[in-house]
Tab-separated table of C-alpha atoms in Angstrom:
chain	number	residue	atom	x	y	z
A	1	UNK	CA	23.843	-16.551	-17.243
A	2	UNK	CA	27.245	-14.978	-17.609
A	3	UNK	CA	28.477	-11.586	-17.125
A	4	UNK	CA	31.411	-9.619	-18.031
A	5	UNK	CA	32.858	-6.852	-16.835
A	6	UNK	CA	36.018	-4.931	-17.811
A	7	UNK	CA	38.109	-4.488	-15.069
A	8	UNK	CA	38.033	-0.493	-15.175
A	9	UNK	CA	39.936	-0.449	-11.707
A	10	UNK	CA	42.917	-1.798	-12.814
A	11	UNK	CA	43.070	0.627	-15.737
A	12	UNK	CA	42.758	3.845	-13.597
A	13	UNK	CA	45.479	2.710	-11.134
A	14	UNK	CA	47.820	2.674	-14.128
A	15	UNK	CA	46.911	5.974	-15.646
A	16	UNK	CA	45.145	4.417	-18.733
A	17	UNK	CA	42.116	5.839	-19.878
A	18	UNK	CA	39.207	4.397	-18.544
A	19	UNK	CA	37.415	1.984	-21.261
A	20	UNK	CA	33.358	1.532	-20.853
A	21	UNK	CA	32.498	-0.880	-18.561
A	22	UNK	CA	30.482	-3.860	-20.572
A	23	UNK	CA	28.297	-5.727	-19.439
A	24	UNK	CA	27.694	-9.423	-21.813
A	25	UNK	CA	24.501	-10.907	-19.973
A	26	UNK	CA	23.544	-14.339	-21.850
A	27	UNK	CA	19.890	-15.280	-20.353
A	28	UNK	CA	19.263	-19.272	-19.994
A	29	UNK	CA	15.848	-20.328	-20.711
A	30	UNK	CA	12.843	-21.492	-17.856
A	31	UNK	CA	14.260	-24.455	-16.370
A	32	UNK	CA	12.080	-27.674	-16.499
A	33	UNK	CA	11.791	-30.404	-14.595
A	34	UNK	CA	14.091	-32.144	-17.773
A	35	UNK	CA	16.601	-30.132	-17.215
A	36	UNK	CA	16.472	-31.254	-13.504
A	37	UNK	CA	15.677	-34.767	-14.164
A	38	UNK	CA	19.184	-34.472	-17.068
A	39	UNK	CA	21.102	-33.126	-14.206
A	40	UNK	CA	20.066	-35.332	-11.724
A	41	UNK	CA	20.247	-38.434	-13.333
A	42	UNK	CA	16.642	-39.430	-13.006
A	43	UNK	CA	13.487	-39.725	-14.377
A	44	UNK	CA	11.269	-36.713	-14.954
A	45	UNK	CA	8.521	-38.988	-13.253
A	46	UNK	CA	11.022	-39.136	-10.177
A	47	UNK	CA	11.916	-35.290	-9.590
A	48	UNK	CA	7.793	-34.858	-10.152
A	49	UNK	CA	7.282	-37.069	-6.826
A	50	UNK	CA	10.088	-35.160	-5.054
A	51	UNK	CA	8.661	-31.412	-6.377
A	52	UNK	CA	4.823	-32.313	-5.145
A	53	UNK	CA	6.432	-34.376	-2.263
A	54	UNK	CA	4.829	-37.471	-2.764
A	55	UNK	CA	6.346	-41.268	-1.412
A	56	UNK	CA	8.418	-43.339	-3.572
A	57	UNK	CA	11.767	-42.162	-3.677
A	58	UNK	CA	14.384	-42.861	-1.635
A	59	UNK	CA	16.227	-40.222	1.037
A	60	UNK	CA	19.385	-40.048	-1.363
A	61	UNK	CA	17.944	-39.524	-4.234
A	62	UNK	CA	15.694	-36.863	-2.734
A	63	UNK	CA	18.928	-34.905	-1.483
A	64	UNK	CA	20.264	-35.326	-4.655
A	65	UNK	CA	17.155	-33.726	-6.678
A	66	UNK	CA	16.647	-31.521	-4.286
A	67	UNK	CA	20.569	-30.203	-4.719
A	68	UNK	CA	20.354	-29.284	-8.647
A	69	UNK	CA	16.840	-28.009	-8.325
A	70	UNK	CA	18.400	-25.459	-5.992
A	71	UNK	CA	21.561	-25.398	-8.303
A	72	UNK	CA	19.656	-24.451	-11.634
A	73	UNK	CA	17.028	-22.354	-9.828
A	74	UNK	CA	13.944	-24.092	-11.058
A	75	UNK	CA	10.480	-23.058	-10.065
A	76	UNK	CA	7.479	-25.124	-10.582
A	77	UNK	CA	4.604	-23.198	-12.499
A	78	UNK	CA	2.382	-21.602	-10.426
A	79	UNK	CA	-0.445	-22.064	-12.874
A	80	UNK	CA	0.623	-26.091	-13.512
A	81	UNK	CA	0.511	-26.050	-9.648
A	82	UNK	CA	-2.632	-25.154	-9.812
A	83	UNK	CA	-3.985	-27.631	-12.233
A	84	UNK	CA	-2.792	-30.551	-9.436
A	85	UNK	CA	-3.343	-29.551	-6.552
A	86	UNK	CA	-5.434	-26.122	-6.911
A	87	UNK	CA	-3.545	-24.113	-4.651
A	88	UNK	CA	-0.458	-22.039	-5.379
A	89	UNK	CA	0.659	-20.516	-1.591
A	90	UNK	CA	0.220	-17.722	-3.122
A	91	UNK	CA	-1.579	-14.420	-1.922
A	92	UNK	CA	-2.127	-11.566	-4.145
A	93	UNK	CA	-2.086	-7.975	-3.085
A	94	UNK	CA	-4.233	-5.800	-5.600
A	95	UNK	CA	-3.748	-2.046	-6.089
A	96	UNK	CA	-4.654	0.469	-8.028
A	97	UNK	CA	-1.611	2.023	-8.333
A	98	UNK	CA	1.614	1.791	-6.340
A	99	UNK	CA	1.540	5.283	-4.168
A	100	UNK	CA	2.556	6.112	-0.582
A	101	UNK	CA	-0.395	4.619	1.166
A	102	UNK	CA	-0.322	0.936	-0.218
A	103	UNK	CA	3.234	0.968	-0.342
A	104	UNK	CA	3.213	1.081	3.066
A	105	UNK	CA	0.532	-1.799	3.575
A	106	UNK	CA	2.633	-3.401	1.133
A	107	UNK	CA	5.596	-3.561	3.552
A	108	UNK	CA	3.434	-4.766	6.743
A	109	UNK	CA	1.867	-8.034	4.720
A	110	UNK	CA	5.368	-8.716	3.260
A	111	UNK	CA	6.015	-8.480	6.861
A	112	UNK	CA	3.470	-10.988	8.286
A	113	UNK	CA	3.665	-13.574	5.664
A	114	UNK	CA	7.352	-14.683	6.846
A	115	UNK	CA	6.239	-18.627	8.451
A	116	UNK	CA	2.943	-18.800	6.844
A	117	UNK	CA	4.005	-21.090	3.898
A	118	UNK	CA	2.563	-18.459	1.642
A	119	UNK	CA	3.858	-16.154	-0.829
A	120	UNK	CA	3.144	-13.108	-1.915
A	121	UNK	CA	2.137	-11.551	-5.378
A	122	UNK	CA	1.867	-7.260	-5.712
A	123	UNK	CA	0.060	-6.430	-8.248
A	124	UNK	CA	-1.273	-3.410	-9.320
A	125	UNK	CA	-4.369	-2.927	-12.247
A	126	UNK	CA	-2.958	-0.167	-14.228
A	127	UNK	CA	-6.050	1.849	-13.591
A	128	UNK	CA	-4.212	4.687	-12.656
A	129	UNK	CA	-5.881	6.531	-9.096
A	130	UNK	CA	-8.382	3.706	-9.241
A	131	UNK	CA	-11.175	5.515	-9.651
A	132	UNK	CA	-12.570	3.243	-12.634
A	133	UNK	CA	-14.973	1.115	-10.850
A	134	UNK	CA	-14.506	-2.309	-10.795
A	135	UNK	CA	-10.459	-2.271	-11.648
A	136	UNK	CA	-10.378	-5.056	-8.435
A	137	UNK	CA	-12.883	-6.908	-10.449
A	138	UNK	CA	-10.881	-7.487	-13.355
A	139	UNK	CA	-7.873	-7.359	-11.603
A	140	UNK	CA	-9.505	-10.549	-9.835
A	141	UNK	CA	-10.671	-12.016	-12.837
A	142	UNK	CA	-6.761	-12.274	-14.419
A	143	UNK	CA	-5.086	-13.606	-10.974
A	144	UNK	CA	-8.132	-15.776	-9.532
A	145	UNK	CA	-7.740	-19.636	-8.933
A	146	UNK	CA	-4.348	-20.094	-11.350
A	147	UNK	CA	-2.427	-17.577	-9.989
A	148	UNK	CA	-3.167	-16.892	-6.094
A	149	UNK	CA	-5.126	-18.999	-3.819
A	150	UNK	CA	-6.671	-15.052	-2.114
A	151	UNK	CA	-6.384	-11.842	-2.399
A	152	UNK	CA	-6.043	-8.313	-0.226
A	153	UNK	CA	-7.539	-5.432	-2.327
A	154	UNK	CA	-6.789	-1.804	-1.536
A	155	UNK	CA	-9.537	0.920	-1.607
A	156	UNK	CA	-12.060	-1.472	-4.040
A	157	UNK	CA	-14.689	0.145	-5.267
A	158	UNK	CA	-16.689	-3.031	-6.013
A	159	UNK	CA	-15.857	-6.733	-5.416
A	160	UNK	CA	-17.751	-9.869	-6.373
A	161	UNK	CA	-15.883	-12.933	-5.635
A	162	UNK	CA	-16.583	-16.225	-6.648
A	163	UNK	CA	-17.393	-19.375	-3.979
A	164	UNK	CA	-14.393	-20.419	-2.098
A	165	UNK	CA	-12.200	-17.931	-3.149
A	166	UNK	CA	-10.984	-15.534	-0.385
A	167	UNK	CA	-10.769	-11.584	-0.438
A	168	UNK	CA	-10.218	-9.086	2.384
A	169	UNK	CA	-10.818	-5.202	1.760
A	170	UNK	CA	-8.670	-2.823	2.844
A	171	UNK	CA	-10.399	0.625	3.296
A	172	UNK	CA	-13.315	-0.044	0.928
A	173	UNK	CA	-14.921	2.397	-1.105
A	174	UNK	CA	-18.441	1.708	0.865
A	175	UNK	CA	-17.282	0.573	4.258
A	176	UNK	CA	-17.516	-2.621	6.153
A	177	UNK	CA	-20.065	-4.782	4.646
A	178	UNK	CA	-20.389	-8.359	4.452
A	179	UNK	CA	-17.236	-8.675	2.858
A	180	UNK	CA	-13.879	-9.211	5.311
A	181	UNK	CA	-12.175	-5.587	5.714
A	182	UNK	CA	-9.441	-3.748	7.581
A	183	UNK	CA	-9.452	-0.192	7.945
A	184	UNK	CA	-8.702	2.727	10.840
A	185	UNK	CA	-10.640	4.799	12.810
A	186	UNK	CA	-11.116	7.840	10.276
A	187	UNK	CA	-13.901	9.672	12.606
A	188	UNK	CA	-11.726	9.916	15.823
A	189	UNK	CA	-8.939	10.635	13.650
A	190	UNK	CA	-10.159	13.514	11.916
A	191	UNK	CA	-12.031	15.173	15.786
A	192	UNK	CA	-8.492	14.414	16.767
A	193	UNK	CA	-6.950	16.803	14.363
A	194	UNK	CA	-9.532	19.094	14.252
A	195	UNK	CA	-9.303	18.887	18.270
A	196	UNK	CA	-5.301	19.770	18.128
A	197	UNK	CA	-6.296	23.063	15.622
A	198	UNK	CA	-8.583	24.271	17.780
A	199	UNK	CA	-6.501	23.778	21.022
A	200	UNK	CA	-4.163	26.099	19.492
A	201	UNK	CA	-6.967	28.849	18.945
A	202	UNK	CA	-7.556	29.091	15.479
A	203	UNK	CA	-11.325	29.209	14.348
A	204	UNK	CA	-10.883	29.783	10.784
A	205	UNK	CA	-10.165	26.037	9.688
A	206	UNK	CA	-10.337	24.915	6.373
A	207	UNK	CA	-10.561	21.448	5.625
A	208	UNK	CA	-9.295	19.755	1.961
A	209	UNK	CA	-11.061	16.802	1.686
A	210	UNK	CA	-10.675	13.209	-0.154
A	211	UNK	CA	-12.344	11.430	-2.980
A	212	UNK	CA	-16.426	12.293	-2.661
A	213	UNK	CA	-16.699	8.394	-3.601
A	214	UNK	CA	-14.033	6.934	-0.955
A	215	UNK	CA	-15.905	5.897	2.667
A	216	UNK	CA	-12.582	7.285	4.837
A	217	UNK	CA	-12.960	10.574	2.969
A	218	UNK	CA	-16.244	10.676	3.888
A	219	UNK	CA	-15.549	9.941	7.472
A	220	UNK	CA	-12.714	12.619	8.037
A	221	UNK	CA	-15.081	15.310	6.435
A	222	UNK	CA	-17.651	14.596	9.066
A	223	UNK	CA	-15.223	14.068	11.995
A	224	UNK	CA	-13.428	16.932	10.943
A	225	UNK	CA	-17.785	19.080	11.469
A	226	UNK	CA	-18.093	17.011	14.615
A	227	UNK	CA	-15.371	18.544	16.048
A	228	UNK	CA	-16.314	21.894	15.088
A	229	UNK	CA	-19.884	21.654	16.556
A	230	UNK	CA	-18.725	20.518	19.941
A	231	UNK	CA	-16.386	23.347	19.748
A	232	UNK	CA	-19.277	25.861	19.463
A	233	UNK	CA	-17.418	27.140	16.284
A	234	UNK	CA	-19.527	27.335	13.055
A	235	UNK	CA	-17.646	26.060	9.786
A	236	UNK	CA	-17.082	28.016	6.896
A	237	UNK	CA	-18.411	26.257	3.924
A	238	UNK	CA	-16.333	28.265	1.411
A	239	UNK	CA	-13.229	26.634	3.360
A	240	UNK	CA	-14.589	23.238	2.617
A	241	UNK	CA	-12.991	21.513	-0.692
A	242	UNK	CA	-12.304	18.455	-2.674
A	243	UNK	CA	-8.590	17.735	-2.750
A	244	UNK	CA	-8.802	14.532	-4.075
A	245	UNK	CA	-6.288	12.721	-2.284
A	246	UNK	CA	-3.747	14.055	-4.567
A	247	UNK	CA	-0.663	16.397	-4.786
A	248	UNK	CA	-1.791	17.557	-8.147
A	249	UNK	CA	-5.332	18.219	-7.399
A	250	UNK	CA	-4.989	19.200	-4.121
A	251	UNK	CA	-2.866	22.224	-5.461
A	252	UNK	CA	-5.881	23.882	-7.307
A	253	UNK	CA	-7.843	23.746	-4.207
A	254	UNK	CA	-5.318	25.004	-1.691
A	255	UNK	CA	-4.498	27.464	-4.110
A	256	UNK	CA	-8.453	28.933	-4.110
A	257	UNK	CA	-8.540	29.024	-0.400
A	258	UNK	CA	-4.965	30.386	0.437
A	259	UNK	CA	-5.828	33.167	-2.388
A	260	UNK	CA	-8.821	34.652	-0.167
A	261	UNK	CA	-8.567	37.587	1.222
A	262	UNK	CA	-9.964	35.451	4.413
A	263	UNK	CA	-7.960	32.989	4.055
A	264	UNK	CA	-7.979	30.528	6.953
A	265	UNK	CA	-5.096	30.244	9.185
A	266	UNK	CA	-5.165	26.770	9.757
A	267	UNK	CA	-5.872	24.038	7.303
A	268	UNK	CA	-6.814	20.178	7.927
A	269	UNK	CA	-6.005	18.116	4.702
A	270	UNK	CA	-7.593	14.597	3.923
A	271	UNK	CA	-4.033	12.979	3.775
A	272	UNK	CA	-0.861	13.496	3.855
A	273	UNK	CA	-0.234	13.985	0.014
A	274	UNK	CA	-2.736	16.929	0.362
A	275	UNK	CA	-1.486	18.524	3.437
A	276	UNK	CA	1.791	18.581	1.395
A	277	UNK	CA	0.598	19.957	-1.241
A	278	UNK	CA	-0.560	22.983	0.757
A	279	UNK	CA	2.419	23.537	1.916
A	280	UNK	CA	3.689	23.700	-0.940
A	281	UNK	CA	1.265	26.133	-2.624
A	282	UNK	CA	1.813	28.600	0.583
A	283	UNK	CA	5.589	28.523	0.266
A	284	UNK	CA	4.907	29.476	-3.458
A	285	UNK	CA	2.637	32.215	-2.357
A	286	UNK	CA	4.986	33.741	0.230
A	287	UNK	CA	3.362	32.618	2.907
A	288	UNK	CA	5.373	30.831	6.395
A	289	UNK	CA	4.319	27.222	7.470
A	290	UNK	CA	3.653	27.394	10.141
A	291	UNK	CA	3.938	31.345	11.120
A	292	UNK	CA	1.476	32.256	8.282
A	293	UNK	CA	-0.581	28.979	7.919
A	294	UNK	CA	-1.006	25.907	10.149
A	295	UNK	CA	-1.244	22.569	8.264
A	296	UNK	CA	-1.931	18.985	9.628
A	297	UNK	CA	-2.797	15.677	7.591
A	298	UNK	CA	-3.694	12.255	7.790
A	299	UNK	CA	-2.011	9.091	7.203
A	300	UNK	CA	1.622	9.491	8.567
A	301	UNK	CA	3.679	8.241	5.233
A	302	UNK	CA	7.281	8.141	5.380
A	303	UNK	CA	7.307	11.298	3.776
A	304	UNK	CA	5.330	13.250	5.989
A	305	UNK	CA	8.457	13.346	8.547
A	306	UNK	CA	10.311	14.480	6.060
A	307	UNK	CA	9.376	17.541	4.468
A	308	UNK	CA	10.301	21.095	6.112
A	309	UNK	CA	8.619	21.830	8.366
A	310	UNK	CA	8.267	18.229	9.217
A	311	UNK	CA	4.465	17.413	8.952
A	312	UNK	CA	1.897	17.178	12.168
A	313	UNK	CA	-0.684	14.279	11.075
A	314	UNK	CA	-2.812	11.874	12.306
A	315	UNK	CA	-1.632	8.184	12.042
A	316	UNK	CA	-2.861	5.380	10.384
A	317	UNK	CA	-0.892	2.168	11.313
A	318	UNK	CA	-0.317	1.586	7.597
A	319	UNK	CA	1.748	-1.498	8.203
A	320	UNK	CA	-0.032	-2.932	10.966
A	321	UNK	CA	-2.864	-2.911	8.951
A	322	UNK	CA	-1.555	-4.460	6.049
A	323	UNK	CA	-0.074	-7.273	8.405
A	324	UNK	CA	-3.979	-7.389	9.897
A	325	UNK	CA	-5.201	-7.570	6.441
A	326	UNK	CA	-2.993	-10.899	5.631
A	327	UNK	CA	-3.154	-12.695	8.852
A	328	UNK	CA	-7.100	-12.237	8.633
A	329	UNK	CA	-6.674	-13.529	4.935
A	330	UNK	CA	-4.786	-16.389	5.764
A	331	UNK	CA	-7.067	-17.238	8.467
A	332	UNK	CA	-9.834	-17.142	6.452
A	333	UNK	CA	-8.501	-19.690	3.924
A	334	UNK	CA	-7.569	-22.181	6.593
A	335	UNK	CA	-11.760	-22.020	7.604
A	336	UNK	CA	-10.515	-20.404	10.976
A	337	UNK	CA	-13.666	-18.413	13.293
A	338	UNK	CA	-12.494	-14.449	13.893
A	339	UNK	CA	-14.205	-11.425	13.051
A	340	UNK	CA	-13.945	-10.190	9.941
A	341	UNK	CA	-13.956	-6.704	10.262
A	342	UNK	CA	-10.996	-4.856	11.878
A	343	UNK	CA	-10.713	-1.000	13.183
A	344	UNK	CA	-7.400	-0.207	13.995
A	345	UNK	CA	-6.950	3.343	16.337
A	346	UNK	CA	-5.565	6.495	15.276
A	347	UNK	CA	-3.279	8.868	16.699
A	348	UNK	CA	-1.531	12.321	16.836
A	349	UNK	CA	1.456	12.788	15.426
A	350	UNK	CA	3.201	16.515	16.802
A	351	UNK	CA	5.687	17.845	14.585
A	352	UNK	CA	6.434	21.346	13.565
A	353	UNK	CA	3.191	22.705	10.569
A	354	UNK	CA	0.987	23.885	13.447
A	355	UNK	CA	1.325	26.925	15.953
A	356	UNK	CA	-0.506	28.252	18.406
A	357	UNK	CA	-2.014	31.699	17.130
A	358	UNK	CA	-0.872	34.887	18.680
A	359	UNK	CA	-3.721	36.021	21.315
């Protein structure tokens, strides 16, 4: 590949007008082991011992092979990989689409793969929010036994997989089942939050909830009562909605409840998305974060810390569970005994969207 570039430096120091910078980019085609065995000075036969590391060759030439592969950047197949040996060291992660939350498990199993003598493979199914059941299924069906030797799946709705072929759930649809699955303590999370509103005295709580068909939504909604029954303090069904998870659909529904004329004062959202959302509805509405309206989430994303006020939210160890999720994968390929299913804890996170309410 070469690349030119017109030295537009030069020409400013010496009062010329500035030319366009252009950029000549020639791309070489896929290297093959020909190319390697041209280079090298061997047969093709030879550099295929050295690339599948078989016996035969001698140190020297080895080094040698070894030298121009790195030179010219060549890459066996993954999917002729396959056909020899059927493994390709590499794991897939599947997600719907590429959003806060798997980002962030994203970054944790890039994380944990580093000495495992496996690679890793995003890939996401183009489903959009993923609420097409069985995207993972297909998604599966493309990547499965050429591609990657097993696979993490975010939020799946549904997932069959074939004998031998390894898959561990992160935050299922349904739960822990019999398949392998990674997840966090939604419950306590959401009686923790719910907990930290009420400490502060408000009794008018509304609660924007998840996806209906998501498990962890499910689980915040009815830590989120839990709380409120211990508490003595009788929830307001009209301040119970479906936000969806998302900053677009969470906006209708913060909208109806900050529009009442009882509005609540305080407002626990199913994520973080969601509690940012509401924010930003009450800002639009003239209302004070947190002088007017008290607002925690769930999740703790990068963003959360970020917006102003900066966010009070329950965490999810994102990362840490995305490193769980591989290590249990990897484990489970090389036929180890654990336990499949993993709860990691939750925690409060105290920022600056709640207040205590005037007495």
């Amino acid at each position: 590949m070469s690349i030119g570039v017109d030295n537009v430096f030069d020409s400013a120091a010496e009062g010329r007008d500035l030319p366009s910078i252009i950029i000549n980019v020639a791309f070489p085609q896929r290297v093959n082991m020909s190319d390697v065995a041209r280079a090298a000075g061997v047969s093709v036969a030879t550099v295929s011992k050295v690339v599948n590391g078989r016996y035969g060759v001698a140190r020297a030439t080895i080094e040698r092979v070894q030298q121009v592969i790195h030179q010219l950047g060549y890459e066996a197949s993954l999917g002729a990989q396959s056909l020899r040996s059927h493994r390709t060291n590499v794991l897939g992660i599947l997600v719907a689409e590429f959003e806060p939350f798997s980002t962030e498990l994203l970054k944790g199993a890039s994380t944990a793969v580093a000495g495992t003598g496996y690679q890793l493979l995003a890939y996401s199914s183009g489903d959009g929010a993923g609420t097409a059941v069985g995207w993972e299924r297909r998604s599966l069906a493309r990547l499965s036994g050429t591609l990657i030797d097993g696979a993490v799946i975010v939020t799946p709705t549904v997932v069959e997989t074939k004998q031998g072929f390894h898959v561990v759930a992160v935050d299922p649809h349904t739960g822990p089942s019999g398949l392998p699955t990674v997840d966090s303590d939604n419950f306590a999370g959401a009686v923790l939050a719910t907990n930290h509103l009420l400490s502060l005295g408000h009794r008018r709580i509304g609660h924007i909830s998840g996806r209906p068909d998501l498990e962890s939504s499910r689980l915040r909604e009815a830590g989120f009562r839990q709380a409120m029954a211990d508490a003595g303090v009788a929830v307001d069904e009209r301040l119970v909605r479906v936000g969806g998870f998302r900053i677009e659909s969470a906006a209708g529904t913060a909208g109806e409840l900050l529009a009442r004329a009882d509005r609540p004062t305080a407002v626990f959202a199913g994520n973080d998305l969601s509690a940012i959302s509401t924010m930003n509805v009450a800002r639009e509405m003239g209302l004070t974060v947190p002088d007017d309206l008290s607002v925690i989430g769930f999740d703790n994303i990068p963003e959360s810390a970020l917006v102003n006020p900066p966010l009070t939210t329950i965490m999810q160890p994102l990362q840490q569970m995305g490193a769980e999720a591989l290590r249990l994968l990897v484990d489970l390929i090389a036929g180890a005994e654990r336990d499949i299913h993993i709860r990691l804890p939750t925690e409060l996170v105290i920022r600056a969207s709640c207040r205590a309410l005037p007495d």
